[in-house]
PDB file of C-alpha atoms in Angstrom:
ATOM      1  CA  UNK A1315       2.696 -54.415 -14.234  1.00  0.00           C
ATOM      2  CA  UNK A1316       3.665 -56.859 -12.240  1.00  0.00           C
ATOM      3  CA  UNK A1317       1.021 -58.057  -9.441  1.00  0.00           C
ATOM      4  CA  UNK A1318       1.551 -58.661  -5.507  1.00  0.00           C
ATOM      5  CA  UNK A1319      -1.071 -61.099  -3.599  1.00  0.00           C
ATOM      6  CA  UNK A1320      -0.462 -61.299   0.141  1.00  0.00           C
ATOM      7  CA  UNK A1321      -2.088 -63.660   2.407  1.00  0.00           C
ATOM      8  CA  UNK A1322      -3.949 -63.407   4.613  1.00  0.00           C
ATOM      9  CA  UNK A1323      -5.734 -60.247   4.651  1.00  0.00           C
ATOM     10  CA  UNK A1324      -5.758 -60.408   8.462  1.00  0.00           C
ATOM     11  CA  UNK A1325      -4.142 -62.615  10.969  1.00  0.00           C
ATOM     12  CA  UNK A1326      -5.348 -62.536  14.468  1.00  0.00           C
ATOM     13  CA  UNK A1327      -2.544 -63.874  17.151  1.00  0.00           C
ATOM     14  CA  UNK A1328      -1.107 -64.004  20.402  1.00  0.00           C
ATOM     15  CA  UNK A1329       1.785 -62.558  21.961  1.00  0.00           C
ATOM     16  CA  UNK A1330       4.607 -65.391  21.543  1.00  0.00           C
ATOM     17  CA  UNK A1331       2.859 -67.214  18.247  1.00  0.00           C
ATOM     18  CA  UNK A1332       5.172 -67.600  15.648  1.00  0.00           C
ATOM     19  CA  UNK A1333       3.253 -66.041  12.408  1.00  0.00           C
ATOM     20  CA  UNK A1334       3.724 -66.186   8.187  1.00  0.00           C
ATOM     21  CA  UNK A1335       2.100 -63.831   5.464  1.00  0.00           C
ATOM     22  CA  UNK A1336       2.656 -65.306   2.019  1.00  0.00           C
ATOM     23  CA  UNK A1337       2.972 -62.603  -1.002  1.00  0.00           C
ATOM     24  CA  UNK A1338       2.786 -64.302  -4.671  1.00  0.00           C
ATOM     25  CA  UNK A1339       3.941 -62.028  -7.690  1.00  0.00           C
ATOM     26  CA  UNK A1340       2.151 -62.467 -11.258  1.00  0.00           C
ATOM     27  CA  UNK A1341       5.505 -63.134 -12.466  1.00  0.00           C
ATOM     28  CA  UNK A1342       9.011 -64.030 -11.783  1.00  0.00           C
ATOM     29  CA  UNK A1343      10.524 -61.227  -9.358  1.00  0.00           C
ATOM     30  CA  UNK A1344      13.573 -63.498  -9.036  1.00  0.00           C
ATOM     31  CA  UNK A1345      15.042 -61.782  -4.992  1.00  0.00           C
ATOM     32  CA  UNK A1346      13.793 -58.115  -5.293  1.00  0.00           C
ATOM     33  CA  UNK A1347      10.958 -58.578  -2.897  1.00  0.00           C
ATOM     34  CA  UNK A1348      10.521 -56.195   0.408  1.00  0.00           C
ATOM     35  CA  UNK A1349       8.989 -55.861   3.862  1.00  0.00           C
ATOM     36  CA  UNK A1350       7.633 -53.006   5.194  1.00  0.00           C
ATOM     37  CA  UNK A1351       5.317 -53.065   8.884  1.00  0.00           C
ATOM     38  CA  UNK A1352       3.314 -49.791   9.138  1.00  0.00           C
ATOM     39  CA  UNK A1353       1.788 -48.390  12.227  1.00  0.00           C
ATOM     40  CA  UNK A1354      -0.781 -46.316  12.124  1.00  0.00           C
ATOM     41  CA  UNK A1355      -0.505 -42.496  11.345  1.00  0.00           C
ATOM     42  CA  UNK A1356       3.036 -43.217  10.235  1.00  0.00           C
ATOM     43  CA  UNK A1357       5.237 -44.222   7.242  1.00  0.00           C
ATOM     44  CA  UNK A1358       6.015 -47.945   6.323  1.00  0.00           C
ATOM     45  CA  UNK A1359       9.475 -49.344   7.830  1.00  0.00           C
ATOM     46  CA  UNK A1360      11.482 -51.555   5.741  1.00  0.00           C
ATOM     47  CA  UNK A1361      12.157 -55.182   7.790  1.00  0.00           C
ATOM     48  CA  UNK A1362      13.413 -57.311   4.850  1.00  0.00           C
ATOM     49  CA  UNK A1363      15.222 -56.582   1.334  1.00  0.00           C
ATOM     50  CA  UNK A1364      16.257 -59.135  -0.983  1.00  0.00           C
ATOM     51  CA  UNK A1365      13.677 -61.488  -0.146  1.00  0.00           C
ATOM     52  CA  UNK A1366      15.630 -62.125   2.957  1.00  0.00           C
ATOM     53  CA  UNK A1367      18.297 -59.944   3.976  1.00  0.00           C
ATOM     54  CA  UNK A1368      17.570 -58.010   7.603  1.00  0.00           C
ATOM     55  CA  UNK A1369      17.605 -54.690   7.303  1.00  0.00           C
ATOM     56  CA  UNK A1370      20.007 -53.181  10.099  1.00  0.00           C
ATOM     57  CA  UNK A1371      18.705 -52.713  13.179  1.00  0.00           C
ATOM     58  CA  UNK A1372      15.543 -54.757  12.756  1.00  0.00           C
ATOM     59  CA  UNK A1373      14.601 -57.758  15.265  1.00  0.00           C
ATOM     60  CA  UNK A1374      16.015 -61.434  14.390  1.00  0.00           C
ATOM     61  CA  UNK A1375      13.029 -62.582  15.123  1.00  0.00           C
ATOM     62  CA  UNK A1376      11.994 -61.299  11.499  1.00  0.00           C
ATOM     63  CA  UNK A1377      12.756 -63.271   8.895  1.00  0.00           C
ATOM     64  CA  UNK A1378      12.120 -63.315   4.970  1.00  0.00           C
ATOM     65  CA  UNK A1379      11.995 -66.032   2.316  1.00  0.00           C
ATOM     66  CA  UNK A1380      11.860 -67.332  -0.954  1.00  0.00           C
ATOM     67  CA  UNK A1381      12.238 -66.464  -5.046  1.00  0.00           C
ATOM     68  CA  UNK A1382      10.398 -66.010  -8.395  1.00  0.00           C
ATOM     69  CA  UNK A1383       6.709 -65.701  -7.059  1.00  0.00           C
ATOM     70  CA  UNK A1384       5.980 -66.714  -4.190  1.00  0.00           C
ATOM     71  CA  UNK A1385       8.010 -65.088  -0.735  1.00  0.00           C
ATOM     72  CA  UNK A1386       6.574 -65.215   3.377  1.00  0.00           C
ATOM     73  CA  UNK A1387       7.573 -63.031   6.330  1.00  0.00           C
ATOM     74  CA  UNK A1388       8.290 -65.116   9.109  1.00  0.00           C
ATOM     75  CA  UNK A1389       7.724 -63.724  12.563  1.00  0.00           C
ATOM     76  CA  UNK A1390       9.046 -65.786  15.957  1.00  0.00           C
ATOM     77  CA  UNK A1391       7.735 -65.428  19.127  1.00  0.00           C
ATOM     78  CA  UNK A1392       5.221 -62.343  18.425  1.00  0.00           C
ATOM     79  CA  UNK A1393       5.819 -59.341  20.845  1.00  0.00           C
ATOM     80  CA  UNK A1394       3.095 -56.741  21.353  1.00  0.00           C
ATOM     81  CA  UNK A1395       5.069 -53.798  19.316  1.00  0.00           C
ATOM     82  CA  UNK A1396       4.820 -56.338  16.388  1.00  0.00           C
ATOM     83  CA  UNK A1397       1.048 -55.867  15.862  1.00  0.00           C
ATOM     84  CA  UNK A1398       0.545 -53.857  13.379  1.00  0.00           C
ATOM     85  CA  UNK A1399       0.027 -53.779   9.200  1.00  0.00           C
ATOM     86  CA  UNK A1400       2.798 -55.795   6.876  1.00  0.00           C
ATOM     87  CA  UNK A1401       2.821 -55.488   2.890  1.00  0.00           C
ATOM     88  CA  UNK A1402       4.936 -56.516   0.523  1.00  0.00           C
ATOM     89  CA  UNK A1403       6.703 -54.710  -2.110  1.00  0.00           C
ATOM     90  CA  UNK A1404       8.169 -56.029  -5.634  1.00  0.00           C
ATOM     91  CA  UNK A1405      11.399 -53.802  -7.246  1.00  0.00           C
ATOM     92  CA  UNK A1406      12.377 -56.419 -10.074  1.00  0.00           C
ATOM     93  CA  UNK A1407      11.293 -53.655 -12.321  1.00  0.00           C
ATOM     94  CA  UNK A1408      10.766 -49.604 -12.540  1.00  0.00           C
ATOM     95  CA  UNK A1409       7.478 -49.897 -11.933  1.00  0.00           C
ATOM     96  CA  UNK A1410       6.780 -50.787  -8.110  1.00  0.00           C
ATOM     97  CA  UNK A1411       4.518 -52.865  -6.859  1.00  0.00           C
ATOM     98  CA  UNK A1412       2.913 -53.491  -3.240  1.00  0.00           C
ATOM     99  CA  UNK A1413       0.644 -55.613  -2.008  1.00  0.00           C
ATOM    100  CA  UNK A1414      -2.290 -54.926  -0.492  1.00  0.00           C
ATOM    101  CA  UNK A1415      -1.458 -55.505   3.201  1.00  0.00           C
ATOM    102  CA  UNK A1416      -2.005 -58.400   6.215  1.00  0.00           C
ATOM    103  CA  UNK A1417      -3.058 -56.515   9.629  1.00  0.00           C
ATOM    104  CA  UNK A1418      -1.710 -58.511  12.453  1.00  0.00           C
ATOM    105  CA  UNK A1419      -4.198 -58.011  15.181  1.00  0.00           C
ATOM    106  CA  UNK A1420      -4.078 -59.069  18.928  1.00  0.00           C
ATOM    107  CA  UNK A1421      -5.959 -62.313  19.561  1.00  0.00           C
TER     108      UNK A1421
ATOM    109  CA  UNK B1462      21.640 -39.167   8.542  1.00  0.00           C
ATOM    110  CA  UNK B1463      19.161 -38.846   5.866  1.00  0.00           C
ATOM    111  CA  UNK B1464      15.509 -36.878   6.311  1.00  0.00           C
ATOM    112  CA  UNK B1465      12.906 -36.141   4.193  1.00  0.00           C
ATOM    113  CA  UNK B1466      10.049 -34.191   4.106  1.00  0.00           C
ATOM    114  CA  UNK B1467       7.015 -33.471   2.638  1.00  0.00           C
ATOM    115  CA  UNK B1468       5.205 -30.426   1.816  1.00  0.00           C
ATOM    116  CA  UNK B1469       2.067 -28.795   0.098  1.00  0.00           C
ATOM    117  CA  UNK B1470      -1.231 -28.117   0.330  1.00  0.00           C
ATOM    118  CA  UNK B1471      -3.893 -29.846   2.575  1.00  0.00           C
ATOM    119  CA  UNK B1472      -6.551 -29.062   0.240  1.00  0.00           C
ATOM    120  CA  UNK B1473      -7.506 -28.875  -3.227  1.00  0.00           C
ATOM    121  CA  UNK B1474     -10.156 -28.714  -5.270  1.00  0.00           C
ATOM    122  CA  UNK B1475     -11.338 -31.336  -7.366  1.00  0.00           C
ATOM    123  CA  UNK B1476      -9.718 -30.770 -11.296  1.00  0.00           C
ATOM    124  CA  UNK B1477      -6.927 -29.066  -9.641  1.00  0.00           C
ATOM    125  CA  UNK B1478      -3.398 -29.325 -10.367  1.00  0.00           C
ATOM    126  CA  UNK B1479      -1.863 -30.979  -6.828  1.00  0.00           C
ATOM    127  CA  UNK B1480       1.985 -29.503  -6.441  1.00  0.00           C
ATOM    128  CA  UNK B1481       3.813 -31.670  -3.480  1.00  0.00           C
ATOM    129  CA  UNK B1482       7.683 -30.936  -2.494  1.00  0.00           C
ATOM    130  CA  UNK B1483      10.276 -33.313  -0.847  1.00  0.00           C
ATOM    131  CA  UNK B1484      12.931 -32.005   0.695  1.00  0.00           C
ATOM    132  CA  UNK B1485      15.999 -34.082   1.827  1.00  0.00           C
ATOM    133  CA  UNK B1486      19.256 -33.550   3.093  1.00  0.00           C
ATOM    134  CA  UNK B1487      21.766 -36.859   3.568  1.00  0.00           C
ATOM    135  CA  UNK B1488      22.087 -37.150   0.315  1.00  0.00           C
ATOM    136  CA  UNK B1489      22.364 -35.654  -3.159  1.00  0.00           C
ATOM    137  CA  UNK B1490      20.533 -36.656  -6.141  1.00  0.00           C
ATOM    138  CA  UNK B1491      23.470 -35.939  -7.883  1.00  0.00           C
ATOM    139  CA  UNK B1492      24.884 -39.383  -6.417  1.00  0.00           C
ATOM    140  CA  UNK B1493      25.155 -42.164  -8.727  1.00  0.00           C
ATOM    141  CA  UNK B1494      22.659 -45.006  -7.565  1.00  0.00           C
ATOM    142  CA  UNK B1495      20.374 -42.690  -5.632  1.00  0.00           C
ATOM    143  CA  UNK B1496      16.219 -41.814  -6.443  1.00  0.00           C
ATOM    144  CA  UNK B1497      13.679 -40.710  -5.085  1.00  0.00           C
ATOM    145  CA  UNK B1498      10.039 -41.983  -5.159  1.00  0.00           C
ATOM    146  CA  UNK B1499       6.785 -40.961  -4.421  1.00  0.00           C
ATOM    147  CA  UNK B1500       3.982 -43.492  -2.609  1.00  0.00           C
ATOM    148  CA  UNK B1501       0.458 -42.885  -1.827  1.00  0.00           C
ATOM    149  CA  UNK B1502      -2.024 -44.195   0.792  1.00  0.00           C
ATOM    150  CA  UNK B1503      -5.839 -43.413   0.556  1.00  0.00           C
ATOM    151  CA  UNK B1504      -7.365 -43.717   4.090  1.00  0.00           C
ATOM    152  CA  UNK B1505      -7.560 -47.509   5.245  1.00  0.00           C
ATOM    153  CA  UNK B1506      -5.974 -48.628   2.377  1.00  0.00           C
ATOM    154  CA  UNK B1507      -3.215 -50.311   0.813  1.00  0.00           C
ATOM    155  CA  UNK B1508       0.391 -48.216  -0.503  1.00  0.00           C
ATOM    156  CA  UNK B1509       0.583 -47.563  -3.724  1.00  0.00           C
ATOM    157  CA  UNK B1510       3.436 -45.948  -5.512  1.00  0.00           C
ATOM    158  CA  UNK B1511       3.260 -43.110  -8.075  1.00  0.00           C
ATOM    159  CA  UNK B1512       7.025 -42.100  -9.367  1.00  0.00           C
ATOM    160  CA  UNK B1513      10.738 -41.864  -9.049  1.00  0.00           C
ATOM    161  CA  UNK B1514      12.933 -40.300 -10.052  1.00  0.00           C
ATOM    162  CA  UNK B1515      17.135 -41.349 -10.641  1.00  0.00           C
ATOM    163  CA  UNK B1516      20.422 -39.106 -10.113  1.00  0.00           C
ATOM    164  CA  UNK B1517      20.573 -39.093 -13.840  1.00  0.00           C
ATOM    165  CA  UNK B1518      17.206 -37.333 -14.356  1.00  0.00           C
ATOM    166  CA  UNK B1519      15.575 -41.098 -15.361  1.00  0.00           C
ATOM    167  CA  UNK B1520      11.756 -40.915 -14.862  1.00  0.00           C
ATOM    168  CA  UNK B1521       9.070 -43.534 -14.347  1.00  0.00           C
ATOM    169  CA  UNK B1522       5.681 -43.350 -13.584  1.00  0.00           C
ATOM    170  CA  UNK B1523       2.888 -46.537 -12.252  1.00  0.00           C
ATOM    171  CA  UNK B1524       0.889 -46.928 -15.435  1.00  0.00           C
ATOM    172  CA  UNK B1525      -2.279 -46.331 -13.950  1.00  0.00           C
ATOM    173  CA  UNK B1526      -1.907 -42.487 -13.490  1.00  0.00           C
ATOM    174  CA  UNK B1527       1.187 -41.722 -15.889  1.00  0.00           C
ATOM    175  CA  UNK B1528      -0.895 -39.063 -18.141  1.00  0.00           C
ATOM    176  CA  UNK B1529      -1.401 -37.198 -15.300  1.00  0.00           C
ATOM    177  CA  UNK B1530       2.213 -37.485 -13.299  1.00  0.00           C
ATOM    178  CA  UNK B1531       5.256 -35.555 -13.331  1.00  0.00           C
ATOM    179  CA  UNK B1532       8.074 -35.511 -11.511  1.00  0.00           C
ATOM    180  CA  UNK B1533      10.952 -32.890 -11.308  1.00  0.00           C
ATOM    181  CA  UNK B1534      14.274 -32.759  -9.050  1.00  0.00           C
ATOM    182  CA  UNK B1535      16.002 -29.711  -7.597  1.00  0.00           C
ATOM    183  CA  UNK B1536      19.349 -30.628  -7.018  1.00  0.00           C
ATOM    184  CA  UNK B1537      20.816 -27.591  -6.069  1.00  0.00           C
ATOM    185  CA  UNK B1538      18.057 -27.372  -3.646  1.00  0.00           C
ATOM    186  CA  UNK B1539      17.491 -30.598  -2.896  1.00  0.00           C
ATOM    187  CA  UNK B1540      14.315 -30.889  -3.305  1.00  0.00           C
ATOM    188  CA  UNK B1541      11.734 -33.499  -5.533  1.00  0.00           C
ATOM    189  CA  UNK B1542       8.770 -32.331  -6.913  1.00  0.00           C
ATOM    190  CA  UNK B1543       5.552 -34.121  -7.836  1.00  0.00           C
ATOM    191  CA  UNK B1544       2.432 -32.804  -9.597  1.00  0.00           C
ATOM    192  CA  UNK B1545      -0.889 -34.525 -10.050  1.00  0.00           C
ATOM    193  CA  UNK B1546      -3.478 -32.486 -12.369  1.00  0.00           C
ATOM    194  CA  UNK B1547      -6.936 -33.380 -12.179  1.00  0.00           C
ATOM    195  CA  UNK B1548      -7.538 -34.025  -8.535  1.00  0.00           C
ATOM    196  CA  UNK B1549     -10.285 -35.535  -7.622  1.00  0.00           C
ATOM    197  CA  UNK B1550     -11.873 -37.433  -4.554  1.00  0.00           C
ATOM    198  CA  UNK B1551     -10.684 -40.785  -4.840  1.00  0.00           C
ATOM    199  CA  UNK B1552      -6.901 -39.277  -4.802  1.00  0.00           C
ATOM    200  CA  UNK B1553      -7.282 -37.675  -1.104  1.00  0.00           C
ATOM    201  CA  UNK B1554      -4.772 -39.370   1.537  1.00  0.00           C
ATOM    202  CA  UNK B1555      -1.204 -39.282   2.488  1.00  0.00           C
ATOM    203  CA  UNK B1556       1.635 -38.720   0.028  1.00  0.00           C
ATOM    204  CA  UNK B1557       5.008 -40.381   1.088  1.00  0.00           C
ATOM    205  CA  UNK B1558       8.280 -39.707  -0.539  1.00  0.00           C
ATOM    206  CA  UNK B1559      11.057 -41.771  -0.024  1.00  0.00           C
ATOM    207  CA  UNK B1560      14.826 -42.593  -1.121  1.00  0.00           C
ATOM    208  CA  UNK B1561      16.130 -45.288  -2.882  1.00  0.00           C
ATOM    209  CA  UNK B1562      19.969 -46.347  -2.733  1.00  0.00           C
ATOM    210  CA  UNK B1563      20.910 -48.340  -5.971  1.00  0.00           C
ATOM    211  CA  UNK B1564      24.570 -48.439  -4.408  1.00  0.00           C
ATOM    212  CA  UNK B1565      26.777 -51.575  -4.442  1.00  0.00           C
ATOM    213  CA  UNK B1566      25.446 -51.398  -0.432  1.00  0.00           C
ATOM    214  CA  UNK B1567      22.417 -49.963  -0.660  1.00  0.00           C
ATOM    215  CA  UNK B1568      19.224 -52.545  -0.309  1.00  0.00           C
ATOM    216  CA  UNK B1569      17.630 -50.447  -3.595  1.00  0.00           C
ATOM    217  CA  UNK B1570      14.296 -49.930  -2.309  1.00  0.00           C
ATOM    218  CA  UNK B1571      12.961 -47.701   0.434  1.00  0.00           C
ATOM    219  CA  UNK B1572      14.795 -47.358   2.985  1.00  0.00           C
ATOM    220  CA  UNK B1573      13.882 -43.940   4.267  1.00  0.00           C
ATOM    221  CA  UNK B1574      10.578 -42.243   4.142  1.00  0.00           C
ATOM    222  CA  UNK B1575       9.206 -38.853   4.788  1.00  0.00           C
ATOM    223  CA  UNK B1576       6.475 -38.442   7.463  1.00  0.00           C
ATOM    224  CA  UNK B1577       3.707 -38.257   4.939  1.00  0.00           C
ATOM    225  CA  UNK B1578       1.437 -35.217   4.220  1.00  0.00           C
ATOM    226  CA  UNK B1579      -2.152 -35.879   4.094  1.00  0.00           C
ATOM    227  CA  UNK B1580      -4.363 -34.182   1.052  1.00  0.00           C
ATOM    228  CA  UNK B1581      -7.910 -34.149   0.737  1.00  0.00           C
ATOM    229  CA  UNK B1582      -9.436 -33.162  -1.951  1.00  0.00           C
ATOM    230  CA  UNK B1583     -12.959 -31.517  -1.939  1.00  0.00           C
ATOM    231  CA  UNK B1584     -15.402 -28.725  -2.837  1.00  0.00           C
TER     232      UNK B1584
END
């Protein structure tokens, strides 16, 4: 199965900081990477698809990147409904992958 | 507008056979290009998915737990169903089920989740 590493575990931050979390798969995922931020006590919400297309209605102040193994989630100018729990999520194959999360916390 | 839904028990016993039911309606499984998937979360930790089923009645499992997975669909009903046998501790938290669109237009992972229902299993 294929692996997901994301990076860092937690990221501490400011409202306004412009953050990254870096997810590396074992192996070659070519696009079919996704973004999901979780709150607590509630289900994931997907962000990104496709390494980097926006899912509707999601700020532009996400953003998604990169191929094959290694992807980030880009986040401009943090705003306080942004802090919560990202992971990443590989679909180049049946068997479906996450990662094991990056908490954003509040500096 | 697609919704989904969990349901099941809150509790079970350790070695028992787990039963958990998604219900939907926006869709039907009968739909080329659409599944549905189940994905776990122990407390405090990291989501981890479980199974899926496609419109044509394809099934996959995570490798991990496939000997004791099995998923079903319902399509008159509309309704997935996922059972887990030998339950024990370090399976408690909160089952998610959630739909994939394979469409030309759909973005092929998940895009809509249930709510979640929370198991625990104990004594």
């Amino acid at each position: 199965d294929v692996q997901m590493t994301q990076s860092p575990s937690t990221l501490s931050a400011s409202v306004g900081d412009r953050v990254t979390i870096t997810c590396r798969a074992s192996q070659n995922i070519k696009i079919w990477l996704a973004w999901y931020q979780q709150k607590p006590g509630k289900a994931p919400k997907l962000l990104v698809y496709k390494a980097s297309s926006l899912e509707v209605g999601v700020p532009s102040r996400f953003s998604g990147s990169g191929y094959g193994t290694e992807f980030t989630l880009t986040i401009d100018s943090l705003q306080p409904d942004d802090f919560a729990t990202y992971y990443c999520q590989q679909y180049d194959s049946y068997l479906y992958t996450f990662g094991q999360g990056t908490k954003l916390e509040i500096k | 507008q697609v919704t989904l839904r969990e349901s099941g028990p809150a509790l079970v016993k350790p070695t028992q056979t787990l039963t958990l039911t998604c219900s939907f309606s926006g869709f039907s499984l009968n739909t080329s290009g659409m599944c549905v998937s189940w994905i776990r979360q122990p407390p405090g930790k990291a989501l981890e998915w479980l199974a899926l089923i496609d419109w044509d009645g394809s099934r996959y499992y995570t490798t991990s737990l496939k000997t004791r997975l099995t998923i079903s669909k319902d399509t008159s009903k509309n309704e997935v169903v996922l059972t887990m046998t030998n339950m024990g501790p370090v399976d408690t938290g909160t089952y998610f089920c959630a739909r994939i669109s394979r469409t030309a237009t759909g973005t092929a992972t998940f895009q809509h989740w249930g709510q979640g229902i929370l198991v625990t299993v104990s004594s």
